[in-house]
Short mmCIF file of C-alpha atoms and ligand atoms in Angstrom, two decimals:
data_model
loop_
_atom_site.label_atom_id
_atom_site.label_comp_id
_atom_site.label_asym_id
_atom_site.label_seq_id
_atom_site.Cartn_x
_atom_site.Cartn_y
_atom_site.Cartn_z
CA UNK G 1 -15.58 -34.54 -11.79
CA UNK G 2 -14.75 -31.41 -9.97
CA UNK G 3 -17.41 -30.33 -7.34
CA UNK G 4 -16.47 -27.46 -4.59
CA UNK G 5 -12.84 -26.96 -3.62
CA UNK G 6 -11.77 -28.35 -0.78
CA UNK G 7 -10.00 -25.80 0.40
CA UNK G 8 -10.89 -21.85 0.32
CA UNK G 9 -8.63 -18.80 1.17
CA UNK G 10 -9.40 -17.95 5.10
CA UNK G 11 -11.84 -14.98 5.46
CA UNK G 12 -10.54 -11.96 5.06
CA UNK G 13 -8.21 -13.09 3.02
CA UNK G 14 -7.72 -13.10 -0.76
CA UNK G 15 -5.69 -14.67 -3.46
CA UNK G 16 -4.49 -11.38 -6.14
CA UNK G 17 -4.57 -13.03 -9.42
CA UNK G 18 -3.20 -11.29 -12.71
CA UNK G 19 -4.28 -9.46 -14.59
CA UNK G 20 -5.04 -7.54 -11.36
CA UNK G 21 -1.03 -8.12 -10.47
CA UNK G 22 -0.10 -6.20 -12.95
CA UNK G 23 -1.61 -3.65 -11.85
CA UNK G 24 -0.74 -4.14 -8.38
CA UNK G 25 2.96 -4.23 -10.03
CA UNK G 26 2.62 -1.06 -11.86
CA UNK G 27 1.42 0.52 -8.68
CA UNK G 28 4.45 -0.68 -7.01
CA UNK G 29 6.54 0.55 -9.56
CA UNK G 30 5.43 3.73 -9.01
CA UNK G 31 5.79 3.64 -5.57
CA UNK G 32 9.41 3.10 -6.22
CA UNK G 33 9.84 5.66 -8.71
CA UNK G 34 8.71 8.43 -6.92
CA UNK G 35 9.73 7.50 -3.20
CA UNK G 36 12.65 6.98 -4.67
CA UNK G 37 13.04 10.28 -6.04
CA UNK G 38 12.42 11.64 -2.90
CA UNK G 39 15.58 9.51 -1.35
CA UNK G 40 13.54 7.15 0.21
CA UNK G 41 15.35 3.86 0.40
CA UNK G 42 13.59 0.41 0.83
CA UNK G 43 13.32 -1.60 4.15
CA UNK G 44 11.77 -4.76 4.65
CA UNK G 45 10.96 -6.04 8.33
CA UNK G 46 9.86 -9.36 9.10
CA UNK G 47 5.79 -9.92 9.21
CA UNK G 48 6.39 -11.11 12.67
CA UNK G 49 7.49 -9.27 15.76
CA UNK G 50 7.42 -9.63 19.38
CA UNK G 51 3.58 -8.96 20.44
CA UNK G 52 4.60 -6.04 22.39
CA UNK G 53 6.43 -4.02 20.18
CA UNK G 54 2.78 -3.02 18.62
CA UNK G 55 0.79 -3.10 22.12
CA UNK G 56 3.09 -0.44 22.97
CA UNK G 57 3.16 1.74 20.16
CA UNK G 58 0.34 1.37 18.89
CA UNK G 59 -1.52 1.41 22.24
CA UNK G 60 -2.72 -1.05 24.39
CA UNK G 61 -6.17 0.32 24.26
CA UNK G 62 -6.55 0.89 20.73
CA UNK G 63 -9.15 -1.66 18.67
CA UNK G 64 -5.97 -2.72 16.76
CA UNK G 65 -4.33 -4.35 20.16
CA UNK G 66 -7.42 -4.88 22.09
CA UNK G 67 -9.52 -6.66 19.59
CA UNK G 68 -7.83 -7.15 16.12
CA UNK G 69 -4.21 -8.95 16.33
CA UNK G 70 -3.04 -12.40 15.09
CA UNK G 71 -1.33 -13.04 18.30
CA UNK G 72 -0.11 -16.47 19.51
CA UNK G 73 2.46 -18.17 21.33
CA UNK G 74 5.25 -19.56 19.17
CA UNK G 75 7.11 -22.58 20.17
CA UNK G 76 9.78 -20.89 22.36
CA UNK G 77 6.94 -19.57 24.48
CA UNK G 78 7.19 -16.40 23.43
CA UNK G 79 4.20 -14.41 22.40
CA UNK G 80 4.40 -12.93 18.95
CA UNK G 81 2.17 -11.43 16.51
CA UNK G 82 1.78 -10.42 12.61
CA UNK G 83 1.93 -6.96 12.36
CA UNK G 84 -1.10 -5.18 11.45
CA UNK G 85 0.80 -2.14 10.38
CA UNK G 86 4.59 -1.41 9.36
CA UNK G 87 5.83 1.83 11.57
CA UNK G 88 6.42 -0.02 15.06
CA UNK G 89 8.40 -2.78 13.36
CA UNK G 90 10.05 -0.04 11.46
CA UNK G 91 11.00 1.82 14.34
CA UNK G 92 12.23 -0.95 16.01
CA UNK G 93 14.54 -1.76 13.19
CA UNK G 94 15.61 1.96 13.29
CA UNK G 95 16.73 0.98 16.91
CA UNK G 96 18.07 -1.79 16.54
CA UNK G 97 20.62 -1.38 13.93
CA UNK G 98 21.34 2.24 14.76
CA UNK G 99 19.93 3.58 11.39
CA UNK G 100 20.35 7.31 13.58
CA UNK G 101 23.91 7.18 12.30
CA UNK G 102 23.05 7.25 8.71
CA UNK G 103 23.11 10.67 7.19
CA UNK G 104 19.90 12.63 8.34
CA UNK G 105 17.31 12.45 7.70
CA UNK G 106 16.47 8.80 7.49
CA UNK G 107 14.13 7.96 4.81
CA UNK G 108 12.51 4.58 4.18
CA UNK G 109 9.87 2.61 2.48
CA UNK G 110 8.14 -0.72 2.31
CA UNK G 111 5.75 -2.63 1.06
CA UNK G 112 4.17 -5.51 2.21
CA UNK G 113 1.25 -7.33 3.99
CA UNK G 114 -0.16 -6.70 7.04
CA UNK G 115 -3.02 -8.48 9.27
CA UNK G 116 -5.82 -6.94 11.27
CA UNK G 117 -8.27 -9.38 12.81
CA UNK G 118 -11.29 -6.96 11.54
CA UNK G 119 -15.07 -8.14 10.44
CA UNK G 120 -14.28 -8.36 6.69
CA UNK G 121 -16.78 -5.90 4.53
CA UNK G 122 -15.87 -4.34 1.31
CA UNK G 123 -12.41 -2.66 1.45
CA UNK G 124 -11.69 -4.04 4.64
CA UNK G 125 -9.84 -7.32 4.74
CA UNK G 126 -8.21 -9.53 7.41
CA UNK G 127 -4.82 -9.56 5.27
CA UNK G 128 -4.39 -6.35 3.57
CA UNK G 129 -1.09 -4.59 1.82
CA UNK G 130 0.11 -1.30 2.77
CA UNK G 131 3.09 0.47 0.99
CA UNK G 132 4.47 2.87 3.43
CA UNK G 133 7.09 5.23 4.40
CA UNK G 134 8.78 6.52 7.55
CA UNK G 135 11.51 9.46 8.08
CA UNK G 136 12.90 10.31 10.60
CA UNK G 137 14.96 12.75 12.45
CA UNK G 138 13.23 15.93 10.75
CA UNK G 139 11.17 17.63 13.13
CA UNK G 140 10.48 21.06 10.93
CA UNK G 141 7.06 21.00 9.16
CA UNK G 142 8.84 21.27 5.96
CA UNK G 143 9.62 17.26 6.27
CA UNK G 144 5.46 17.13 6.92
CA UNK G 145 4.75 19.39 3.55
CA UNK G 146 7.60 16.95 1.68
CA UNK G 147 5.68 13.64 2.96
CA UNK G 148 2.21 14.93 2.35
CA UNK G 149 3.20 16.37 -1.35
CA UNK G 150 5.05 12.81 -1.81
CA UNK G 151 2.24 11.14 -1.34
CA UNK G 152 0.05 13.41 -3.37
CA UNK G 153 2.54 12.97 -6.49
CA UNK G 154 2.62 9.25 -6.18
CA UNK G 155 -1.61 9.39 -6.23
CA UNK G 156 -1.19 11.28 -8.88
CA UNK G 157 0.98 9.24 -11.00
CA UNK G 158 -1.02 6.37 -10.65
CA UNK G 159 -4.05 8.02 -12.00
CA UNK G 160 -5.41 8.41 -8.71
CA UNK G 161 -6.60 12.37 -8.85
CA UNK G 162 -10.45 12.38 -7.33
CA UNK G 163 -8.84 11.79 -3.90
CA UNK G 164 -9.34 14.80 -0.76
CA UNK G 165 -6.54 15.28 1.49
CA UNK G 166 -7.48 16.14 5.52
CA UNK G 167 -4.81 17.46 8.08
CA UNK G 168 -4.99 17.95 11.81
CA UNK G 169 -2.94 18.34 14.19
CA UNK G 170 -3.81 16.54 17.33
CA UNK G 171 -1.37 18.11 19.79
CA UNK G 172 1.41 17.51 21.83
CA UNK G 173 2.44 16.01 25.61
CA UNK G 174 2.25 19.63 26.76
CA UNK G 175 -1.50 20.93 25.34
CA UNK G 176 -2.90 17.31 24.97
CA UNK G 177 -3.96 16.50 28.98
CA UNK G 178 -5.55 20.10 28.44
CA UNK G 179 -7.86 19.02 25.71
CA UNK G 180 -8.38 16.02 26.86
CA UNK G 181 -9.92 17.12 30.00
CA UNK G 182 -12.11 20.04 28.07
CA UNK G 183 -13.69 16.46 25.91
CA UNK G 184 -14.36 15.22 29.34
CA UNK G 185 -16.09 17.97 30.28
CA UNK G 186 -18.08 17.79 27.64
CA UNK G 187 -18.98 14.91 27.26
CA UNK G 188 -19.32 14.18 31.29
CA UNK G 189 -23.79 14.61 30.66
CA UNK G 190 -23.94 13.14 27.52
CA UNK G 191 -22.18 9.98 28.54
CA UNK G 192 -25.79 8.07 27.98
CA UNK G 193 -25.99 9.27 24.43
CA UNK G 194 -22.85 7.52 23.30
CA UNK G 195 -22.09 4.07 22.01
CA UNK G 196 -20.97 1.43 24.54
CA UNK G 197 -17.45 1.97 22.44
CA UNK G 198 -17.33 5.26 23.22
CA UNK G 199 -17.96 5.28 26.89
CA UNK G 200 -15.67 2.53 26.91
CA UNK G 201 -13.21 5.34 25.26
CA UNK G 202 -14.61 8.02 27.25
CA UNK G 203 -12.98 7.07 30.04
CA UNK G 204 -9.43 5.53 28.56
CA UNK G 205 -9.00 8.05 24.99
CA UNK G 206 -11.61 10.71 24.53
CA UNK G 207 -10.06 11.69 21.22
CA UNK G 208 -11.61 8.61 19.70
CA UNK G 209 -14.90 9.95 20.29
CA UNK G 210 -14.59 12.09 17.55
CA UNK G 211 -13.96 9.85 15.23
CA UNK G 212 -17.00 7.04 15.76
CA UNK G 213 -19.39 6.44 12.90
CA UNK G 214 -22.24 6.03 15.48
CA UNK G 215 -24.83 8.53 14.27
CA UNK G 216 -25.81 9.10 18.13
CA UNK G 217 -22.41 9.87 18.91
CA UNK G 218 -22.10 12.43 16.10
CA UNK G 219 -25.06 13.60 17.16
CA UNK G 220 -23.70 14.05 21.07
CA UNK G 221 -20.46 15.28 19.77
CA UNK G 222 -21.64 18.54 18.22
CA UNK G 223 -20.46 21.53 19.79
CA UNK G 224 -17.56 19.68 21.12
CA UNK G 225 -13.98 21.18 21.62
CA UNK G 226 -11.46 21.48 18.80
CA UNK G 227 -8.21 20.46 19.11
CA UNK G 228 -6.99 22.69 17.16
CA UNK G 229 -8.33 25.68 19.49
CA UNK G 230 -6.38 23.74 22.17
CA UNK G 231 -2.83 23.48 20.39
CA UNK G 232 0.24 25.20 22.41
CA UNK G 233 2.29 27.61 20.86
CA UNK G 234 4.79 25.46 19.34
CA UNK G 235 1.95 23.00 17.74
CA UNK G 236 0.30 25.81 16.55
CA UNK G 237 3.00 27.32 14.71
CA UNK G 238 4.13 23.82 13.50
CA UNK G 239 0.55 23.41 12.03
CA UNK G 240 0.29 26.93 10.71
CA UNK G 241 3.80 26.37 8.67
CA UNK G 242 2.72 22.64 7.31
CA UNK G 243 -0.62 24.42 5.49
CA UNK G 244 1.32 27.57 4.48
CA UNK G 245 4.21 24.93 2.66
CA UNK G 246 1.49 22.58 1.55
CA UNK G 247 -0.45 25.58 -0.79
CA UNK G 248 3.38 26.64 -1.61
CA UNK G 249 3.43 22.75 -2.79
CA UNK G 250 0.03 22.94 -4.49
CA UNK G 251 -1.79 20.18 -2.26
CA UNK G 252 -5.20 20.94 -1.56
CA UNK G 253 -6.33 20.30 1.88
CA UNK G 254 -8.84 20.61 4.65
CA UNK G 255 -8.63 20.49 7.83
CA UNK G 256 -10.61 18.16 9.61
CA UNK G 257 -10.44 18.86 13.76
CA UNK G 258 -11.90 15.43 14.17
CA UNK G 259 -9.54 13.43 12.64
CA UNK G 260 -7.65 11.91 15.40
CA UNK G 261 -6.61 8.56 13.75
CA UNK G 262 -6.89 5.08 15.80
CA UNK G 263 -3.23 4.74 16.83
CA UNK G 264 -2.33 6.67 19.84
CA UNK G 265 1.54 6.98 18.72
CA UNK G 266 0.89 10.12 16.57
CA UNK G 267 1.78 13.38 17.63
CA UNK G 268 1.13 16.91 15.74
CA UNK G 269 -0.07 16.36 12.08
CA UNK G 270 -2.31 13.52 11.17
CA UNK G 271 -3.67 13.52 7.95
CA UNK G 272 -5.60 10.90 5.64
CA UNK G 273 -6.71 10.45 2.46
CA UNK G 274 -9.88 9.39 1.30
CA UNK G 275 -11.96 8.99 -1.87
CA UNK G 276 -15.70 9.44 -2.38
CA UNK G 277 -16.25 5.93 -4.32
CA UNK G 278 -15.01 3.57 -1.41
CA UNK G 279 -18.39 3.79 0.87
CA UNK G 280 -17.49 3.13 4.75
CA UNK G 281 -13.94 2.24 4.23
CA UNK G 282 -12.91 5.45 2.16
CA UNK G 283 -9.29 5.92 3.81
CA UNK G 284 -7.08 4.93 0.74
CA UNK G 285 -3.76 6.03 2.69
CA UNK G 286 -3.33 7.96 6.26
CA UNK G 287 -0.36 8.92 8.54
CA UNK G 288 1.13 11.64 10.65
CA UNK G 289 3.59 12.27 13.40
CA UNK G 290 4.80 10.31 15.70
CA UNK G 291 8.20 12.00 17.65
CA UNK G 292 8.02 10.13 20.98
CA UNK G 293 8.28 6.47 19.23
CA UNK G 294 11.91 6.26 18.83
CA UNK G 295 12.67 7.15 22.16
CA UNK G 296 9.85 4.99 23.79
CA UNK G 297 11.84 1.79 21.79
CA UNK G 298 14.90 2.79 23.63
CA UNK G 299 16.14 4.79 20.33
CA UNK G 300 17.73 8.53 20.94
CA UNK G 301 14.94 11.11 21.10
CA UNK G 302 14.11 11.32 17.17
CA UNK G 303 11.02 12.94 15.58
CA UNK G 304 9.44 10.94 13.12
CA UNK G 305 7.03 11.10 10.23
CA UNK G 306 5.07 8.57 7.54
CA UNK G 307 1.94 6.96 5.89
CA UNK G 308 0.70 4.17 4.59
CA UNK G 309 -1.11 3.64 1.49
CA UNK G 310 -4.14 0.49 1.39
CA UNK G 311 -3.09 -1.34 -2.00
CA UNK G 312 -6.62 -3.68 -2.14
CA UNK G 313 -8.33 0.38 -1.70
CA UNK G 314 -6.14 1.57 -4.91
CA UNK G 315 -6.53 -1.65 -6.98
CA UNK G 316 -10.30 -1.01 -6.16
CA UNK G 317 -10.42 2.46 -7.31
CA UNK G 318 -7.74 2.28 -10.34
CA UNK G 319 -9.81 -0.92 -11.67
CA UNK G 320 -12.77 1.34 -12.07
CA UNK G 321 -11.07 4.05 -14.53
CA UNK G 322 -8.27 1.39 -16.37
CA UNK G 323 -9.57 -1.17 -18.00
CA UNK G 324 -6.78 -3.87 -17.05
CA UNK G 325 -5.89 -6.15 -20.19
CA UNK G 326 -3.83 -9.32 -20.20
CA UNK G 327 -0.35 -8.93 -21.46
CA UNK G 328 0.16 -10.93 -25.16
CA UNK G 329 3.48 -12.69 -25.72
CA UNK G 330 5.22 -10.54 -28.92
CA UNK G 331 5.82 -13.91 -30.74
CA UNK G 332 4.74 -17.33 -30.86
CA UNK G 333 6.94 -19.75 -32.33
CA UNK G 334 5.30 -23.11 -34.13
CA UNK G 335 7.74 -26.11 -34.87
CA UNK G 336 6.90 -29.19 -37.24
CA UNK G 337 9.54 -32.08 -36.25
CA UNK G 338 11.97 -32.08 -33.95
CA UNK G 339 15.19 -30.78 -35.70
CA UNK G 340 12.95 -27.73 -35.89
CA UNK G 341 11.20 -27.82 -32.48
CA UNK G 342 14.89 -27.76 -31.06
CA UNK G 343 15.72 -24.08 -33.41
CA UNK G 344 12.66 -22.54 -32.00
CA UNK G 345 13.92 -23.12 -28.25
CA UNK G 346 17.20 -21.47 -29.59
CA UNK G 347 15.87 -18.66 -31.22
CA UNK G 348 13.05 -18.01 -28.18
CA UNK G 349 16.36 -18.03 -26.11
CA UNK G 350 18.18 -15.20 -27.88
CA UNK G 351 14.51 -13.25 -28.12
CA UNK G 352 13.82 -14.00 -24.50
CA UNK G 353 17.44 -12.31 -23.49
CA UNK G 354 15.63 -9.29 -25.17
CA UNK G 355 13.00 -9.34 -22.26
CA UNK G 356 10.46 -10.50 -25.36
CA UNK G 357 8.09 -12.64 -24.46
CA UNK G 358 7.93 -15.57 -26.52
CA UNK G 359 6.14 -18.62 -26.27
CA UNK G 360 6.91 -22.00 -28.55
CA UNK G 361 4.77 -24.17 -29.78
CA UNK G 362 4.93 -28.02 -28.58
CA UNK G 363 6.57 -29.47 -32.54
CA UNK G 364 5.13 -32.71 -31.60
CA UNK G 365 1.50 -31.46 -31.82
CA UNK G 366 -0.25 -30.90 -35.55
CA UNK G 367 0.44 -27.39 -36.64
CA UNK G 368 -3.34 -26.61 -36.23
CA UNK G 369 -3.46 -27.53 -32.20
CA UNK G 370 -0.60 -25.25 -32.07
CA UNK G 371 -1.67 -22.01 -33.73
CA UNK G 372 -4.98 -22.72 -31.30
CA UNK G 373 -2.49 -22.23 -28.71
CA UNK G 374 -1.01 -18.89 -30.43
CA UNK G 375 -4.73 -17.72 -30.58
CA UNK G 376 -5.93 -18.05 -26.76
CA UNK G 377 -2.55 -16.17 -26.11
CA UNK G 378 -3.59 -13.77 -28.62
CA UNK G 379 0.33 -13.75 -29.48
CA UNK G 380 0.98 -10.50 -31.63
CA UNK G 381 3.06 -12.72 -34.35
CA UNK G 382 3.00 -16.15 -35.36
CA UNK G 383 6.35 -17.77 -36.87
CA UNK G 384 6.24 -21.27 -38.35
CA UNK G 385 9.63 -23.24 -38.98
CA UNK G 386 9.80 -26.57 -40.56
CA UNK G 387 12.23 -28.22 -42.98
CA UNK G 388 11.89 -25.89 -45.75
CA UNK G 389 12.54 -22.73 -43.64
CA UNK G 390 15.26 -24.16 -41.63
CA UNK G 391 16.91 -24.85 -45.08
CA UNK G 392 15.80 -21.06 -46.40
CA UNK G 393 16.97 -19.40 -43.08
CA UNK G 394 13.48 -17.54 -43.76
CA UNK G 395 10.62 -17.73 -41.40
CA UNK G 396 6.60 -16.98 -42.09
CA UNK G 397 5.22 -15.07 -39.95
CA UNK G 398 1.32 -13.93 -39.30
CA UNK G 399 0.48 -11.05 -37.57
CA UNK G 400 -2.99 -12.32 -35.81
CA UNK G 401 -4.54 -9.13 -34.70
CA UNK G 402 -5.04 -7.87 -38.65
CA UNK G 403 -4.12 -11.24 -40.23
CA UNK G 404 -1.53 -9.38 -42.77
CA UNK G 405 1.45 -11.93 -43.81
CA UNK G 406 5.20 -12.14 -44.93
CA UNK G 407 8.30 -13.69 -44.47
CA UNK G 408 11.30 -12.50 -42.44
CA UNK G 409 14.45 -13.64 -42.08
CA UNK G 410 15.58 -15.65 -38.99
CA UNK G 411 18.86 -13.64 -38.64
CA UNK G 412 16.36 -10.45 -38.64
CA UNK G 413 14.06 -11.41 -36.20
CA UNK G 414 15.07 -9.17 -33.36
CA UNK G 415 14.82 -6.57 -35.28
CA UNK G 416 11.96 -7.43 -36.55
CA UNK G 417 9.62 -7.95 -33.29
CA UNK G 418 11.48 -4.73 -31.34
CA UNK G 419 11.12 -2.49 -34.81
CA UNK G 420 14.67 -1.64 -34.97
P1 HAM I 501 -3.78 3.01 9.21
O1 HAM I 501 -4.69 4.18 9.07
O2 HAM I 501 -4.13 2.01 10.23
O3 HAM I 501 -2.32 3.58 9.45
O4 HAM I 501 -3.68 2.26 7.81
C1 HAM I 501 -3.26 2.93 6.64
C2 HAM I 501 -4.11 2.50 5.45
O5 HAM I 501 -4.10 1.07 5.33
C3 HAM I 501 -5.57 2.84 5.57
O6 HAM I 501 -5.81 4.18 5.16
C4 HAM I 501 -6.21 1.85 4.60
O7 HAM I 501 -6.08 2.31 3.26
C5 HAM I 501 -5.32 0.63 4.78
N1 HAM I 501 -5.96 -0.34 5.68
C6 HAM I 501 -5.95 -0.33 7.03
N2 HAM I 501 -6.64 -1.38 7.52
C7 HAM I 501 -7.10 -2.07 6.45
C8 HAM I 501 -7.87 -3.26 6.27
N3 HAM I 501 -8.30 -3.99 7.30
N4 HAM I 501 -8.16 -3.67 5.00
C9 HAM I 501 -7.72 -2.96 3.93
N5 HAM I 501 -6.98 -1.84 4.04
C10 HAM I 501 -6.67 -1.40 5.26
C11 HAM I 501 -1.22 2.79 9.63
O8 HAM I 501 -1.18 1.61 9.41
C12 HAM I 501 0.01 3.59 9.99
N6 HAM I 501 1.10 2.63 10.19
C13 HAM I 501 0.34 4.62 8.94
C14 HAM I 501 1.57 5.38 9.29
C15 HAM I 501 2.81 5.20 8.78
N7 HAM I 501 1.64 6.36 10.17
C16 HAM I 501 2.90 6.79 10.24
N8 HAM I 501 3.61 6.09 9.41
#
C-alpha cells in the first residue's frame, strides 16, 4: 500500500506537469517567434555564477542580495549562487566573450529558471521561470519603444490582452543624488510613520520607499516628490520621446512616478506590467534601463535595455481563459500475434517520421485490453491488423470520437490520418 510520499518538492518549488507544459511550450514558442522577429537571438547562461556578479549589480542592499539568494560555498571555496534573475549573468557573458563586436545592436533572449529565497504565497515561488531579453548598445529611446512594443506583441499573441503597461523613468547619475536628497527631506519627520523596512531604506535607497505595500507608508508618502519633476534635461527628453514612440506604436501606458523597481542597476525607463487577476503579486513581466552595467563588469561603456516575463504568472492567467486539453495520439495501432505485432511497429515507424503520433497496442494482450488502452488515450483512430489484413494489405479502422467505421488500405494510411 501507498501512504504519503516520502519525498515532496522543496517549498517554493513546483513540479510543471503536462498538460500545463504544453502550454508552458506554446508560450515558449511564442516567445521565440516574436523575439525572434525582432532579431533577438537566444543565449543561455549557466544557473550558477560567482555570488558577486549579482551583489553588485543587482545591489548589495536590495532584498534580492540581502535576504533572498541561494548562496553557498562550493567545493573550491568559492562562494557562488543561483541566479535569481538573468541580466547580470547576461551581462557578464556580454563581457566576457566580447559580444560588443557583434553587429550593433546586440539582441538576446533566454529562458530559464531562476531562484529567489522569498516567503512562497500565490504567484510567488522560491524557483520561478523568467523568459527575458537584453539589448544592448542602443541608447536612443526608440530601442525603449521597440522593447516595450515587443513585449506588448508577444502578450498579445499569447492571448494575454487585459494586461496595463506603467513607465517611469527613474533618472540618471546626474539628477538622481538631487532627488534623492528632496525624498530625504521629506521624509526626514515622518521617519516614525514608516515600516522598519523603510527606515531601514530610508537611510541606504529612499526610492524604495515608494514602492512599499505598507499602508502606513503609503499613507506617509503622500505628497512626496516625483521623480519625474526631478529628471535632467537629457532624461527628460529621453522619457518624453519613449511615450511619444510608444502611442506612435499603439501601446497604452501610464506613467506611474512610483515605480522604482527593486534592483538598483536600472537607469532611465522602468516599466512593468501587471494584471488585475494576480492579487499581491500582479507583476507578470517588468524591466528597464540599465546603461552603467556593462561598464561596471569591466565591459566598454554600453547602454543597455530588457525585461523579463514570470512564466508560473502567465500559465496562471492563460489557464483561466484556455481551457488546456490533453493532446490524443492520431492513431492507435492494435496487433493480434506476433507476425502482426511486428507490422504495426513498422508502419508506426513510417507514421511517426510524419511527426504523427501513434501509439501500438501490446499484440500479446486480448484485443479487448488493448482497445481499453486506445480509449483512455482517446486515440482519434483505431486500426486493427491480424492475419487476415496482413494477407488483404487492408486495415479496419474506427474512428472513436463518432464511432463511424471503414477500411483503408495500409499503403494509404498516411494519407489517410494527414487528409492528403
Ligand atoms: P524582476 O521584476 O525581479 O526583474 O522580475 C521579473 C518578473 O519575474 C516579475 O515581474 C515576475 O513576473 C517574475 N518574478 C519575479 N520574482 C518571482 C517569484 N519569486 N516568483 C514568481 N515570479 C517571479 C528582473 O528579474 C529583471 N532581471 C528584469 C530585467 C531584464 N530588467 C532588465 N532586463
Amino acid at each position: 500500500m501507498s501512504g504519503a510520499p516520502q519525498y515532496k518538492t522543496l517549498k517554493g518549488m513546483q513540479d510543471i506537469l503536462p498538460p500545463d507544459t504544453f502550454l508552458w511550450q506554446s508560450v515558449e514558442q511564442a516567445a521565440h517567434r516574436i523575439f525572434s522577429a525582432f532579431g533577438f537571438q537566444e543565449i543561455r547562461v549557466p544557473v550558477l555564477e560567482t555570488t558577486s556578479i549579482f551583489s553588485r549589480s543587482i545591489g548589495e542592499q536590495t532584498d534580492i542580495v540581502e535576504k533572498e539568494m541561494y548562496t553557498f560555498t562550493d567545493k573550491g571555496g568559492r562562494s557562488v549562487s543561483l541566479r535569481p534573475e538573468g541580466t547580470a549573468a547576461v551581462v557578464r557573458s556580454f563581457v566576457e566573450h566580447n559580444l560588443h563586436s557583434l553587429p550593433s545592436p546586440q539582441k538576446f533572449y533566454y529562458s530559464g529558471p531562476m531562484f529567489r529565497y522569498e516567503r512562497p504565497q500565490s504567484g510567488r515561488f522560491r524557483q520561478f521561470f523568467q523568459i527575458g531579453v537584453e539589448a544592448f548598445s542602443d541608447p536612443h529611446p526608440r530601442m525603449d519603444a521597440e522593447v516595450i512594443s515587443m513585449l506588448g506583441r508577444f502578450l498579445m499573441a499569447i492571448g494575454l490582452e487585459q494586461v496595463s503597461f506603467q513607465i517611469n523613468s527613474i533618472g540618471c547619475e546626474q539628477c538622481r543624488p538631487a532627488y534623492k536628497d528632496a525624498l530625504l527631506l521629506f521624509f526626514a519627520d515622518k521617519k516614525e510613520h514608516l515600516c522598519p523596512d523603510c527606515v531601514r531604506r530610508f537611510d541606504r535607497n529612499p526610492l524604495r520607499i515608494l514602492d512599499c505595500k505598507v499602508s502606513r507608508c503609503i499613507e506617509a508618502r503622500t505628497g512626496a516628490p516625483r521623480i519625474t519633476d526631478h529628471l535632467c534635461q537629457d532624461c527628460r527628453m529621453h522619457f518624453g520621446k519613449l511615450q511619444e514612440l510608444l502611442v506612435l506604436l499603439d501601446v497604452s501606458f501610464t506613467v506611474n512616478p512610483e515605480m522604482v523597481r527593486g534592483l538598483d542597476y536600472y537607469t532611465r525607463t522602468t516599466f512593468e506590467v501587471t494584471s488585475k487577476g494576480l492579487g499581491s503579486q500582479n507583476a507578470v513581466a517588468a524591466g528597464g534601463r540599465y546603461n552603467r552595467l556593462v561598464k561596471e563588469f569591466g565591459g566598454p561603456d554600453t547602454p543597455a535595455i530588457g525585461f523579463a516575463v514570470g512564466m508560473e504568472r502567465i500559465a496562471e492567467l492563460l489557464k483561466r481563459s484556455v481551457s488546456l486539453t490533453w493532446p490524443v495520439p492520431a492513431a492507435f495501432l492494435a496487433a493480434l500475434g506476433d507476425t502482426a505485432g511486428n507490422e504495426v511497429l513498422r508502419i508506426a515507424d513510417v507514421l511517426r517520421r510524419q511527426n504523427l503520433w501513434v501509439e501500438v497496442g501490446d499484440c500479446h494482450s486480448s484485443l479487448k485490453s488493448q482497445l481499453r488502452r486506445a480509449d483512455r488515450l482517446a486515440a482519434r483512430f483505431v486500426f486493427i491488423l491480424g492475419d487476415e489484413e496482413l494477407r488483404s494489405g487492408t486495415l479496419k479502422w474506427k474512428n472513436l470520437a463518432d464511432a463511424s467505421q471503414g477500411e483503408v488500405k495500409i499503403a494509404e494510411l498516411q494519407d489517410f490520418l494527414t487528409g492528403g
